[in-house]
XYZ file of C-alpha atoms in Angstrom:
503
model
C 63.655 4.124 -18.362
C 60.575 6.406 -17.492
C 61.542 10.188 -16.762
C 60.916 11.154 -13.584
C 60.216 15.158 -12.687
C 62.126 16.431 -9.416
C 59.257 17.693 -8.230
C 55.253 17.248 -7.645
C 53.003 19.311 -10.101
C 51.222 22.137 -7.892
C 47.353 23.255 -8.302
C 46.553 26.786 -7.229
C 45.475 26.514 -4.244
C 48.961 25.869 -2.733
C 50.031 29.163 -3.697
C 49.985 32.619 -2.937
C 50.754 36.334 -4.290
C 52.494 38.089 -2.061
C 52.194 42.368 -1.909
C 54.426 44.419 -4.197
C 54.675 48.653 -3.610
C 51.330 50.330 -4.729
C 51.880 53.468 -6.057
C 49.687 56.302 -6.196
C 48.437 55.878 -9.714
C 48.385 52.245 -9.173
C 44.146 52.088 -8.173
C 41.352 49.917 -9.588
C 40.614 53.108 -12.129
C 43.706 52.844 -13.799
C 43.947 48.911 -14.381
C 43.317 47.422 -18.134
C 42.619 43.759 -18.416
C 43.230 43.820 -22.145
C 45.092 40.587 -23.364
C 45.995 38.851 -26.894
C 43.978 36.082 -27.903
C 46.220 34.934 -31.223
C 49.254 34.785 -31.777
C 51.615 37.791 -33.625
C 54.840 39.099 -34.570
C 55.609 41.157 -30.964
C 58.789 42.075 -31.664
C 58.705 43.735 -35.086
C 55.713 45.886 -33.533
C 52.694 44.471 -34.713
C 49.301 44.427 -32.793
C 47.353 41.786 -32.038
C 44.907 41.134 -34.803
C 42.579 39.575 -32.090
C 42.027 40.978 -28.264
C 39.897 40.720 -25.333
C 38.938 43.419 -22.879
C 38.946 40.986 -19.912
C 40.929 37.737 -19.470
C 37.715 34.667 -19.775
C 37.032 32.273 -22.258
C 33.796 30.331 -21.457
C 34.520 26.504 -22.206
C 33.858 24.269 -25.615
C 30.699 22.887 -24.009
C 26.869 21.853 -24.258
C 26.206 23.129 -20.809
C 28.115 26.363 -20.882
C 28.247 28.006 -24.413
C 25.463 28.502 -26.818
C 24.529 31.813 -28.315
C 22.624 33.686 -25.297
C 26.034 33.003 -23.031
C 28.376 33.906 -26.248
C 26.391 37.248 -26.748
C 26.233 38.251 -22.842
C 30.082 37.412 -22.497
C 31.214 39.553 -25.480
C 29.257 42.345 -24.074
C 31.804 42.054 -20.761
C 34.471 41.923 -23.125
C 35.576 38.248 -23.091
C 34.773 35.368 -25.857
C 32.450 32.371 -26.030
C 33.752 28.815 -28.082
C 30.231 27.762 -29.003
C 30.542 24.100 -28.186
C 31.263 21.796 -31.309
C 29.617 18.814 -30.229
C 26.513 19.200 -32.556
C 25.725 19.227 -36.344
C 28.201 21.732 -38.147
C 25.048 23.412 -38.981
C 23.807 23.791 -36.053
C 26.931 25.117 -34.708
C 26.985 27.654 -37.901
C 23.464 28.579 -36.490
C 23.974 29.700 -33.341
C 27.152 31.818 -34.369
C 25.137 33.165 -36.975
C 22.777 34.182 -34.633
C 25.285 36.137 -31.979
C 27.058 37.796 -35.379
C 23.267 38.798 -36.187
C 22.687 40.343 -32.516
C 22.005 43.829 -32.461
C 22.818 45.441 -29.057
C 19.259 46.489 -28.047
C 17.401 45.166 -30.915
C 15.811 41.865 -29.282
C 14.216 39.073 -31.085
C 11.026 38.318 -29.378
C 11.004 34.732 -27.933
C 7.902 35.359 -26.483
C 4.858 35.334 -28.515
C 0.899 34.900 -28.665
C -2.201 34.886 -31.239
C -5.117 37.406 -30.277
C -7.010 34.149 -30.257
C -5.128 32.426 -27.335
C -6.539 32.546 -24.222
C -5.251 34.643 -21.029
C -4.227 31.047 -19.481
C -2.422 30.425 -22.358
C -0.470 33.260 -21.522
C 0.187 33.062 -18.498
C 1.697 29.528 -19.439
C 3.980 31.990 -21.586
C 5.331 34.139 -19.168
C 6.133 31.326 -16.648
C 8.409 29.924 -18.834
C 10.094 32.801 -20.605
C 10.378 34.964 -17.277
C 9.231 37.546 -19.672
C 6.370 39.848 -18.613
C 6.031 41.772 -21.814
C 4.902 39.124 -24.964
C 4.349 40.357 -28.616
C 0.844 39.478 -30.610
C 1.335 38.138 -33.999
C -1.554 37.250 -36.010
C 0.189 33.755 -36.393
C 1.766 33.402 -32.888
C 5.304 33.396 -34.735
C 8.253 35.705 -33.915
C 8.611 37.657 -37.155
C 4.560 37.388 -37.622
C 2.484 39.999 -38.299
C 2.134 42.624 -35.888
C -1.440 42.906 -34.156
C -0.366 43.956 -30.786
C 1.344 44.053 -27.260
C 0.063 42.361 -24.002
C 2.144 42.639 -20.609
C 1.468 40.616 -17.468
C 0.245 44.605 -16.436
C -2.850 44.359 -18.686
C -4.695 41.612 -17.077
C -5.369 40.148 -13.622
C -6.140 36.263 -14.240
C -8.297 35.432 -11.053
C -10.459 38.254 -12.112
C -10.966 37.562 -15.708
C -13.476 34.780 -17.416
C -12.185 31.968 -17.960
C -11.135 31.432 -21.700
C -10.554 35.063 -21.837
C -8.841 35.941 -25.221
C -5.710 37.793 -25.508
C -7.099 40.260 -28.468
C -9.409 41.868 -25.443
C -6.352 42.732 -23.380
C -3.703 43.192 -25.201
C -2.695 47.187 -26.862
C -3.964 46.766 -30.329
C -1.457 47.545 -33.470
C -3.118 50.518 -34.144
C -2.329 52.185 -30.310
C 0.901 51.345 -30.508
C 3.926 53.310 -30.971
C 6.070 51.567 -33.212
C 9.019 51.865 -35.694
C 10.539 50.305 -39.427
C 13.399 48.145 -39.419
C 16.091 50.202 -40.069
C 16.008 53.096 -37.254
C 18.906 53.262 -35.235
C 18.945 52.483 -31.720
C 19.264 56.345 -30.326
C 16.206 56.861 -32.380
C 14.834 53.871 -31.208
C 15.678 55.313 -27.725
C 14.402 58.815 -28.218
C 11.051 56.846 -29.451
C 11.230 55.499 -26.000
C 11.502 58.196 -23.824
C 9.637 60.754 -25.911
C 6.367 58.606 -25.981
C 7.050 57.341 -22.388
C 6.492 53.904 -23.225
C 8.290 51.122 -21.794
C 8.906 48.956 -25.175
C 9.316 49.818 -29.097
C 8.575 47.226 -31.599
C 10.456 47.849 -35.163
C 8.517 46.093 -37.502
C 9.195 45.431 -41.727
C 6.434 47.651 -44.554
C 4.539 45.129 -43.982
C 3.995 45.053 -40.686
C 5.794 41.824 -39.926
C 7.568 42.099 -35.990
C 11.130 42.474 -36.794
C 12.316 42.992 -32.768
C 11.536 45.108 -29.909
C 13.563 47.379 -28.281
C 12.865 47.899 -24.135
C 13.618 50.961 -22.286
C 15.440 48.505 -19.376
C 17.919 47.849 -22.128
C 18.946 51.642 -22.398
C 20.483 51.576 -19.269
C 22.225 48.110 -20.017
C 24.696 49.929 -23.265
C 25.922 52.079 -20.258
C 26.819 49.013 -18.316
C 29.051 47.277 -20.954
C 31.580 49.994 -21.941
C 33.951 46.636 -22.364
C 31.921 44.853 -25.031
C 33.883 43.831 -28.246
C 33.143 43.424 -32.004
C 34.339 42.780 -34.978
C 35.574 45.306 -37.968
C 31.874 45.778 -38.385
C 30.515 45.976 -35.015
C 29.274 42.228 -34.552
C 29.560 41.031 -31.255
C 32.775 38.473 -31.244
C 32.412 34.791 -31.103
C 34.710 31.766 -31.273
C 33.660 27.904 -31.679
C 35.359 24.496 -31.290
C 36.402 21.992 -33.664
C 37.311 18.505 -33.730
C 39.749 16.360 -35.241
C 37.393 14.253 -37.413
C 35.089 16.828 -39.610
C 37.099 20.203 -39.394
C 37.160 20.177 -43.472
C 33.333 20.156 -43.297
C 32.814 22.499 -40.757
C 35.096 24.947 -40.895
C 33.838 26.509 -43.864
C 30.431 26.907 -42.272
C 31.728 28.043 -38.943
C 33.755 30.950 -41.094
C 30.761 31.732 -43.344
C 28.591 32.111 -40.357
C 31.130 34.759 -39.047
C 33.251 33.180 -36.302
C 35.995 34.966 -35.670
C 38.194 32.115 -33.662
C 38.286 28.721 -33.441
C 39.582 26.133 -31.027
C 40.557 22.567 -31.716
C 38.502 21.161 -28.616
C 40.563 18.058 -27.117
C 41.017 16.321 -24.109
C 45.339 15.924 -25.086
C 46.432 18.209 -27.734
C 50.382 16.088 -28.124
C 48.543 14.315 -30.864
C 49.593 13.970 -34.988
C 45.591 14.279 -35.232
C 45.961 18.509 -34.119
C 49.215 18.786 -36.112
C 47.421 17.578 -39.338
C 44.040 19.622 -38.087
C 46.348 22.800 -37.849
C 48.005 22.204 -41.393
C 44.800 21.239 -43.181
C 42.914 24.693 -41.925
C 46.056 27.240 -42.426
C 46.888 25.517 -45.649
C 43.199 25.337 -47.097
C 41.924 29.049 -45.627
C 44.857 31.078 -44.910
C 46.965 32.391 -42.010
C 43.944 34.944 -41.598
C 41.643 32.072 -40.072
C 43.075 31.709 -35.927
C 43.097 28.755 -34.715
C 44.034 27.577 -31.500
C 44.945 24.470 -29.967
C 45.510 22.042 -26.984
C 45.132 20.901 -24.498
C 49.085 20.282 -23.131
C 50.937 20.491 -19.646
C 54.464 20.916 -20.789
C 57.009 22.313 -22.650
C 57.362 19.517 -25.292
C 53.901 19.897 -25.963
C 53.849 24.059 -26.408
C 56.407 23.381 -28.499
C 54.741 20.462 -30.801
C 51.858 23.122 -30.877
C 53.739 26.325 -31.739
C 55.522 24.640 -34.636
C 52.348 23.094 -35.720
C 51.293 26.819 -36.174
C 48.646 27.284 -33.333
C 47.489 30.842 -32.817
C 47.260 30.311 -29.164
C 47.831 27.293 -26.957
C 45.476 25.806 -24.534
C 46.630 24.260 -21.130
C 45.307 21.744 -18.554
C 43.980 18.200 -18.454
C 42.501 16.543 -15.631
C 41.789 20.060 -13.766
C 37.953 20.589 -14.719
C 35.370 20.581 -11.748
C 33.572 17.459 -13.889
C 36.610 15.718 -15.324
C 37.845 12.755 -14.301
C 40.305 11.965 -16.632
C 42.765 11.499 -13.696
C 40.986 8.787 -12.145
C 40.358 7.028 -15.094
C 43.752 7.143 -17.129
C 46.245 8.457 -14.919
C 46.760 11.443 -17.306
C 47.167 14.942 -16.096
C 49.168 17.544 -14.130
C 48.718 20.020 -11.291
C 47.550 23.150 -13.464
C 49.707 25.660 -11.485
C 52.717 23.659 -12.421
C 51.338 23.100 -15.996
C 50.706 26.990 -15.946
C 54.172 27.373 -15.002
C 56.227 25.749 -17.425
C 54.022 25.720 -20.517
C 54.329 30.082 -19.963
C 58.252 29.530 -19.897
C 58.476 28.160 -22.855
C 55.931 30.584 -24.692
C 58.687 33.021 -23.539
C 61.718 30.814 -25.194
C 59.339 30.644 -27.958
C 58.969 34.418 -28.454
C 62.791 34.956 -27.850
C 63.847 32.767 -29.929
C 61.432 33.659 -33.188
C 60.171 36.988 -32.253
C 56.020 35.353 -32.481
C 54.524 35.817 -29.322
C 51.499 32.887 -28.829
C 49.090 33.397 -26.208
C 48.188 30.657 -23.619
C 44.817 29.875 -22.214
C 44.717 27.913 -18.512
C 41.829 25.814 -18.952
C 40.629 24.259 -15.529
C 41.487 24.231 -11.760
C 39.684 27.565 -11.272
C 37.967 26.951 -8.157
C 37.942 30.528 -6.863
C 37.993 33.912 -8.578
C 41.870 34.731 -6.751
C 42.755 31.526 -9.108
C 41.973 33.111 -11.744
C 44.656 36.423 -11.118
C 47.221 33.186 -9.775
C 46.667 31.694 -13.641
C 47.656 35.437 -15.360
C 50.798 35.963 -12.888
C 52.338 33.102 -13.646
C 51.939 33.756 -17.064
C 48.249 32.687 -18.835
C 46.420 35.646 -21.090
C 43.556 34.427 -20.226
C 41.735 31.654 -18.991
C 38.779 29.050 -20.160
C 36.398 28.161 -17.594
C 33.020 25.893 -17.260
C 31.590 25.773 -14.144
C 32.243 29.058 -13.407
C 29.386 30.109 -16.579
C 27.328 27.054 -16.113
C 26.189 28.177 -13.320
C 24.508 31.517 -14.832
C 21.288 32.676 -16.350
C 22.612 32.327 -19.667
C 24.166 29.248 -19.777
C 22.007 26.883 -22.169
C 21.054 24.228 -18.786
C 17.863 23.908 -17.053
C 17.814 25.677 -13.365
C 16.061 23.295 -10.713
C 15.398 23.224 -7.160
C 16.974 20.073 -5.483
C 16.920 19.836 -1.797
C 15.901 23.388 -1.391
C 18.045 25.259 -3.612
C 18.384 26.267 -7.096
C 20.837 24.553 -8.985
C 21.509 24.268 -12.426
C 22.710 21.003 -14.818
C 26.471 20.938 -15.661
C 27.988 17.921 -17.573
C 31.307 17.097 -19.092
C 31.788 16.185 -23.105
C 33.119 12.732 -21.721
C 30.237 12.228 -19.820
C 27.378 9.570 -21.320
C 25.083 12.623 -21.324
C 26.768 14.203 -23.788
C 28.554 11.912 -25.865
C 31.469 13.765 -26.942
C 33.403 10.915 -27.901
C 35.620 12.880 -30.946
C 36.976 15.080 -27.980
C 38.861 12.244 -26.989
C 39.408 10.656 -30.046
C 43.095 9.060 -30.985
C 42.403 7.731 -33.984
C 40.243 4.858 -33.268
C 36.880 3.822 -33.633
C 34.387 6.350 -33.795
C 33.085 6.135 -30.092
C 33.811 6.367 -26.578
C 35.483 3.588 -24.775
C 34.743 4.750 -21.347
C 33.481 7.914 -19.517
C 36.092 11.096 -18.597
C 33.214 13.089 -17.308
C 30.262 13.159 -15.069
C 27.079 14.666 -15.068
C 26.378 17.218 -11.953
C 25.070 19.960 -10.595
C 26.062 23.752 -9.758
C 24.769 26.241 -7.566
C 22.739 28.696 -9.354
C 24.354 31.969 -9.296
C 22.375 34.490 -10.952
C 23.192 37.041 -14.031
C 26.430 36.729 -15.892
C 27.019 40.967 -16.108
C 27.270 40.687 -12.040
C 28.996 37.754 -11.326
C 31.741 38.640 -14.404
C 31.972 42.299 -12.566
C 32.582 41.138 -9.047
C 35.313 38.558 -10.428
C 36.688 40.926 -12.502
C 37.143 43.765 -9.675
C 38.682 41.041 -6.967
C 41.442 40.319 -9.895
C 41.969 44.076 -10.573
C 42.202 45.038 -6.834
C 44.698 41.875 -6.454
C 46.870 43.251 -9.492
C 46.968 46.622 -7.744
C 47.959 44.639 -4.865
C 50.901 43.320 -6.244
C 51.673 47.288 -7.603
C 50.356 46.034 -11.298
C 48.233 48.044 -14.110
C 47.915 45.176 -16.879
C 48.509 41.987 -17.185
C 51.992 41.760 -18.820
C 53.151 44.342 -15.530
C 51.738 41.874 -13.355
C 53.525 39.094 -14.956
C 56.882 40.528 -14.894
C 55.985 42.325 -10.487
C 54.458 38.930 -9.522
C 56.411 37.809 -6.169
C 54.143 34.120 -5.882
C 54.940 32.132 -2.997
C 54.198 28.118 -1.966
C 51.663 27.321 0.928
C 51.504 25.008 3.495
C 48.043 23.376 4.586
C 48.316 25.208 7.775
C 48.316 28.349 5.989
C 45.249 27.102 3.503
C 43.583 27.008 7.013
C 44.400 30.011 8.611
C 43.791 32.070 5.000
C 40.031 31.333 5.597
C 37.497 32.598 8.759
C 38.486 29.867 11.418
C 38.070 30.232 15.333
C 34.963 32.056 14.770
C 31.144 31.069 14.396
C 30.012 32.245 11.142
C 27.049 34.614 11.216
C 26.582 34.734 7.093
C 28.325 31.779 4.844
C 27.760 32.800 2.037
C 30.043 35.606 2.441
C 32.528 33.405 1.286
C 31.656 32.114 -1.450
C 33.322 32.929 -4.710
C-alpha cells in the first residue's frame, strides 16, 4: 500500500517568524550572511573550503545565468551556475570569461572604425546603452587603437550627413592612455590626475586591451562583499547533466569553475549516484559537486551517501515550472525545507560531515527568502528573482506599457532542456515542464541584491539573530491562516503608491 504523510506539505507563504529579544549589539551593522557552500568535516574543526558572503545562488538557466550575471553576483558576494544547457565549450567560454574579469578592467563591447559614419554610431550606442565607444582601426575589440568618441563629441541633427567618426572622435595621439599591465590604483590615479573620465590600457603595440572608467572607481567601494578564488578571480559555478559530465567536466575545471551542480528536475535517480561517483572517482574529492533536486529525507540521504558536496531542494516550486500539473510530482517547499534540513542535521550527528542545502524555488518574496535560512537552508537558488535584472542574458521589452523582460524554463520548448529531465530514456523531451513568460523589469542587480539583502538582515535582527546558524537555532516560526495572509498586507485602505509593495 501507498504511504501516506500525516500531514499537507506547506509553501512559505503560510508561515511566519515570530520576534525573539534584540539585544543591543544585535543591529543590521553587526549581522554576517556568510554561509558554506560544500560540504566539510564540522566537527573535527575544519573550515569550509568553499563560502559565500550572502546566501543566493542564481539558477542553472539560459535566461538567468551567463557570464555578465555570474560576474555582477560574485561581486555581491553570492555565486552564479552558468547554465549547462549549451555546448561544453561554450559553457567553458563563458566561465573562462568571468575567471578572466578584472574588477575595473572592462572589455570594450562597444566599438567603431574612424571610417564609420556618425549614424553608424549612433546605431551603436542605442544598443549597447553605452555612451563612451572605442575606435579601432578595424572596428574589433582588441583592434588597434586610433581613438575615443563619446555621445559628448557630436550632436547628430547638426552634423552632415555621412559624417565620419575619425572627425569627431579624440585621436590616439590626444589621448591619455596606459600598457597592459598597470594596476588598477595606477590606473585610477591616471584617472583623476589627468581628469579624464576613461583610461584605455592598450598592448606595445597599440592594440586596445580594455578601458578603465572613472564611474567604476566608485563601484570597488560598493562591493566590499565580492568573492574570489585563491588568486583573486571572481567565483563561478556551472551545471552539469547526467548524459556528457565525462566530456564536460574537464573543460568546465580547465576553464576555472570552482563548483558544479548536477542540474535536474528529481535528483532520487541511479543516473546522479553514478554522475557523483564518476566525477569524485575520475578528479578527486577536491572537485565540489553538488546535487539534487529532492524533497525528503530518503532522498538527502541517497544524496549524502552518494557523496554530494551540497544538496539541492525543491521540485515543482519555480515561478515557470509546471511539473506539478503535468506529473503530479512535487512538495510544498517549506515542508521540503523542513525535513530535508533535519536530516542534514542527523547526517552531521551521526558522521561528523556537515552538507549544505540549497532551497531552490517558491521564493516569491524577499521575507521567503530569510523563512528558507530559519528553517534550515544555507542558501538559496533563485530564477525569476535575477531574470528580471540588467544582467540577466534576456531581451528587455515593452509589452502593454511596461518593461518586461523574457524568462523561460529548461522544460519549456524554448529551451529544450530535455537532459534536465532525463531518466534514462530516449534522448528528448516527452512533454513540456516549463513555460515561456515574462517578468517585470527590475533594474540593476547591485540594488535590488542590497535591498533584499538588508530586509533579511533586519528580519534576523528581528528574531535577536547575527548569522545564519544563530538564526537557525533562535527561529520561533509559526503557521498562518488565510485570514492572517490578508490582514499581513495594506487592506481597508485605498492605496496611494502600489508599488510600495512590491518585493
Amino acid at each position: 500500500m501507498a504511504y501516506f504523510f500525516d500531514e499537507p506539505s506547506h509553501t512559505f507563504d503560510e508561515y511566519l517568524l515570530i520576534p525573539g529579544y534584540t539585544s543591543e549589539t544585535c543591529i543590521p551593522a553587526n549581522v554576517s550572511l556568510r554561509t558554506p557552500v560544500v560540504k566539510y568535516n564540522k566537527k573535527a574543526g575544519e573550515v569550509c573550503s568553499l563560502t559565500m558572503n550572502i546566501p543566493m545562488v542564481s539558477a542553472i538557466m539560459q535566461s538567468v545565468s551567463n557570464d555578465t550575471l555570474a560576474i555582477a553576483l560574485a561581486q555581491e558576494g553570492g555565486i552564479s551556475f552558468i547554465y549547462g544547457s549549451q555546448t561544453p565549450s561554450d559553457q567553458a567560454a563563458m566561465i573562462a570569461r568571468v575567471k578572466s574579469y578584472k574588477a575595473g578592467f572592462v572589455p570594450s563591447d562597444s566599438n567603431i572604425r574612424p571610417d564609420q559614419t556618425l549614424e553608424e554610431l549612433t546605431a551603436i550606442i542605442a544598443k549597447t546603452g553605452h555612451s563612451t565607444v572605442a575606435v579601432t582601426e578595424d572596428g574589433s575589440p582588441n583592434g588597434k587603437l586610433a581613438g575615443i568618441i563619446t555621445e559628448r563629441d557630436f550632436r547628430i541633427n547638426r552634423c552632415e550627413s555621412g559624417a565620419k567618426v575619425r572627425d569627431y572622435m579624440t585621436p590616439f595621439e590626444k589621448l591619455i592612455k596606459a600598457e597592459a599591465g598597470i594596476s588598477l590604483d595606477d590606473a585610477n590615479d591616471l584617472i583623476w590626475d589627468h581628469k579624464i573620465n576613461q583610461l584605455p590600457i592598450i598592448d606595445k603595440n597599440g592594440n586596445l586591451q580594455s578601458l578603465v572608467f572613472r564611474k567604476d572607481i566608485e563601484n570597488r567601494e560598493e562591493h566590499p562583499l565580492e568573492i574570489h578564488d585563491a588568486q583573486k578571480r571572481y567565483t563561478v559555478g556551472a551545471g552539469i547533466n547526467t548524459r556528457d559530465y565525462m566530456e564536460r567536466v574537464p573543460l568546465l575545471l580547465d576553464a576555472g569553475a570552482d563548483v558544479l551542480c548536477l542540474d535536474s528536475s528529481e535528483g532520487f535517480t541511479e543516473w546522479q549516484r553514478r554522475a557523483l561517483k564518476d566525477i569524485h572517482g575520475k578528479w578527486g574529492d577536491g572537485v565540489k559537486v553538488g546535487a539534487g533536486n529532492v524533497v525528503d529525507k530518503d532522498g538527502f540521504n541517497f544524496l549524502a551517501e552518494s557523496g554530494a558536496d551540497f544538496v539541492k531542494v525543491g521540485i515543482g516550486g519555480g515561478s515557470i515550472c509546471i511539473t506539478r500539473e503535468q506529473k503530479g510530482i512535487g512538495r510544498g517547499q517549506a515542508t521540503a525545507t523542513i525535513e530535508v534540513a533535519k536530516a542534514r542535521d542527523e547526517w552531521y550527528e551521526k558522521t561528523g560531515i556537515y552538507i549544505p542545502i540549497c532551497s531552490d524555488g517558491g521564493i516569491v518574496h524577499d521575507y521567503h527568502i530569510t523563512l528558507a535560512l530559519a528553517m534550515g537552508a544555507d542558501f538559496v537558488m533563485l530564477g525569476r528573482y535575477f531574470a528580471r535584472f540588467d544582467e540577466s542574458p534576456t531581451h528587455k521589452l515593452i509589452v502593454n506599457g511596461n518593461y518586461v523582460k523574457e524568462y523561460w524554463g529548461e522544460g519549456s520548448n524554448r529551451a529544450r532542456n530535455w537532459q534536465r529531465y532525463d531518466l534514462g530514456g530516449a534522448k528528448k523531451m516527452a512533454f513540456e515542464e516549463g513555460v515561456d513568460s515574462y517578468v517585470p523589469y527590475a533594474g540593476s542587480l547591485h540594488d535590488n541584491v542590497q535591498t533584499t539583502m538588508s530586509k533579511v538582515i533586519h528580519t534576523m535582527c528581528n528574531c535577536g539573530a547575527l548569522t545564519i546558524p544563530e538564526l537557525q537555532q533562535k527561529a520561533k516560526i509559526t503557521l498562518v491562516s488565510q485570514a492572517s495572509i490578508r490582514e499581513g498586507s495594506a487592506h481597508d485602505v485605498i492605496v496611494k503608491n502600489a508599488s510600495i509593495r512590491a518585493d
